[in-house]
Amino acid sequence: MDKEYSIDEILTAINDFHVKIKNKRPQKLEIKYKEIDNSGIPKNTLKLIEQAEKKRN
């Protein structure tokens, strides 16, 4: 069962293997965020939210 392979055959097989692996990987999802309309929120409430976010970070 011992077979001899050339370096070109081995490299071609490795390249084919890498291509198969790359095609099986899930694609990255692009997430798009929409800007939030804050016109309905009172300014005092927005300030409290911003302060809370700053303290959290």
mmCIF file of C-alpha atoms in Angstrom:
data_model
loop_
_atom_site.group_PDB
_atom_site.id
_atom_site.type_symbol
_atom_site.label_atom_id
_atom_site.label_comp_id
_atom_site.label_asym_id
_atom_site.label_seq_id
_atom_site.Cartn_x
_atom_site.Cartn_y
_atom_site.Cartn_z
ATOM 1 C CA MET A 1 0.000 0.000 0.000
ATOM 2 C CA ASP A 2 2.949 2.306 0.008
ATOM 3 C CA LYS A 3 2.473 4.872 -2.699
ATOM 4 C CA GLU A 4 4.862 7.555 -3.652
ATOM 5 C CA TYR A 5 3.528 11.029 -4.366
ATOM 6 C CA SER A 6 5.351 13.961 -5.859
ATOM 7 C CA ILE A 7 5.625 17.232 -4.025
ATOM 8 C CA ASP A 8 3.313 18.857 -6.593
ATOM 9 C CA GLU A 9 0.625 16.223 -5.938
ATOM 10 C CA ILE A 10 0.897 16.752 -2.189
ATOM 11 C CA LEU A 11 0.733 20.543 -2.476
ATOM 12 C CA THR A 12 -2.242 20.322 -4.836
ATOM 13 C CA ALA A 13 -4.069 18.061 -2.384
ATOM 14 C CA ILE A 14 -3.348 20.445 0.497
ATOM 15 C CA ASN A 15 -4.559 23.397 -1.554
ATOM 16 C CA ASP A 16 -7.775 21.543 -2.472
ATOM 17 C CA PHE A 17 -8.308 20.713 1.191
ATOM 18 C CA HIS A 18 -7.898 24.376 2.211
ATOM 19 C CA VAL A 19 -10.380 25.467 -0.448
ATOM 20 C CA LYS A 20 -12.954 22.958 0.826
ATOM 21 C CA ILE A 21 -12.495 24.135 4.417
ATOM 22 C CA LYS A 22 -12.753 27.796 3.420
ATOM 23 C CA ASN A 23 -16.010 27.160 1.525
ATOM 24 C CA LYS A 24 -17.570 25.365 4.512
ATOM 25 C CA ARG A 25 -16.937 28.190 6.988
ATOM 26 C CA PRO A 26 -19.971 30.360 7.700
ATOM 27 C CA GLN A 27 -19.866 33.829 6.236
ATOM 28 C CA LYS A 28 -19.572 36.792 8.569
ATOM 29 C CA LEU A 29 -22.834 38.544 9.140
ATOM 30 C CA GLU A 30 -22.936 42.255 8.640
ATOM 31 C CA ILE A 31 -25.032 43.996 11.238
ATOM 32 C CA LYS A 32 -26.351 47.397 10.364
ATOM 33 C CA TYR A 33 -27.541 49.654 13.129
ATOM 34 C CA LYS A 34 -30.190 52.259 12.608
ATOM 35 C CA GLU A 35 -29.982 55.641 14.223
ATOM 36 C CA ILE A 36 -32.446 56.039 17.039
ATOM 37 C CA ASP A 37 -34.968 58.851 16.890
ATOM 38 C CA ASN A 38 -34.723 60.530 20.287
ATOM 39 C CA SER A 39 -37.194 63.305 19.510
ATOM 40 C CA GLY A 40 -39.912 61.721 21.658
ATOM 41 C CA ILE A 41 -37.690 61.326 24.748
ATOM 42 C CA PRO A 42 -37.424 64.255 27.190
ATOM 43 C CA LYS A 43 -33.940 65.822 27.404
ATOM 44 C CA ASN A 44 -33.680 65.172 31.145
ATOM 45 C CA THR A 45 -34.294 61.475 30.548
ATOM 46 C CA LEU A 46 -31.636 61.357 27.830
ATOM 47 C CA LYS A 47 -29.119 62.971 30.194
ATOM 48 C CA LEU A 48 -29.878 60.366 32.872
ATOM 49 C CA ILE A 49 -29.407 57.557 30.341
ATOM 50 C CA GLU A 50 -26.090 59.001 29.138
ATOM 51 C CA GLN A 51 -24.841 59.357 32.711
ATOM 52 C CA ALA A 52 -25.809 55.760 33.500
ATOM 53 C CA GLU A 53 -23.990 54.509 30.377
ATOM 54 C CA LYS A 54 -20.845 56.454 31.349
ATOM 55 C CA LYS A 55 -20.875 54.982 34.858
ATOM 56 C CA ARG A 56 -21.418 51.481 33.501
ATOM 57 C CA ASN A 57 -18.350 51.708 31.263
#
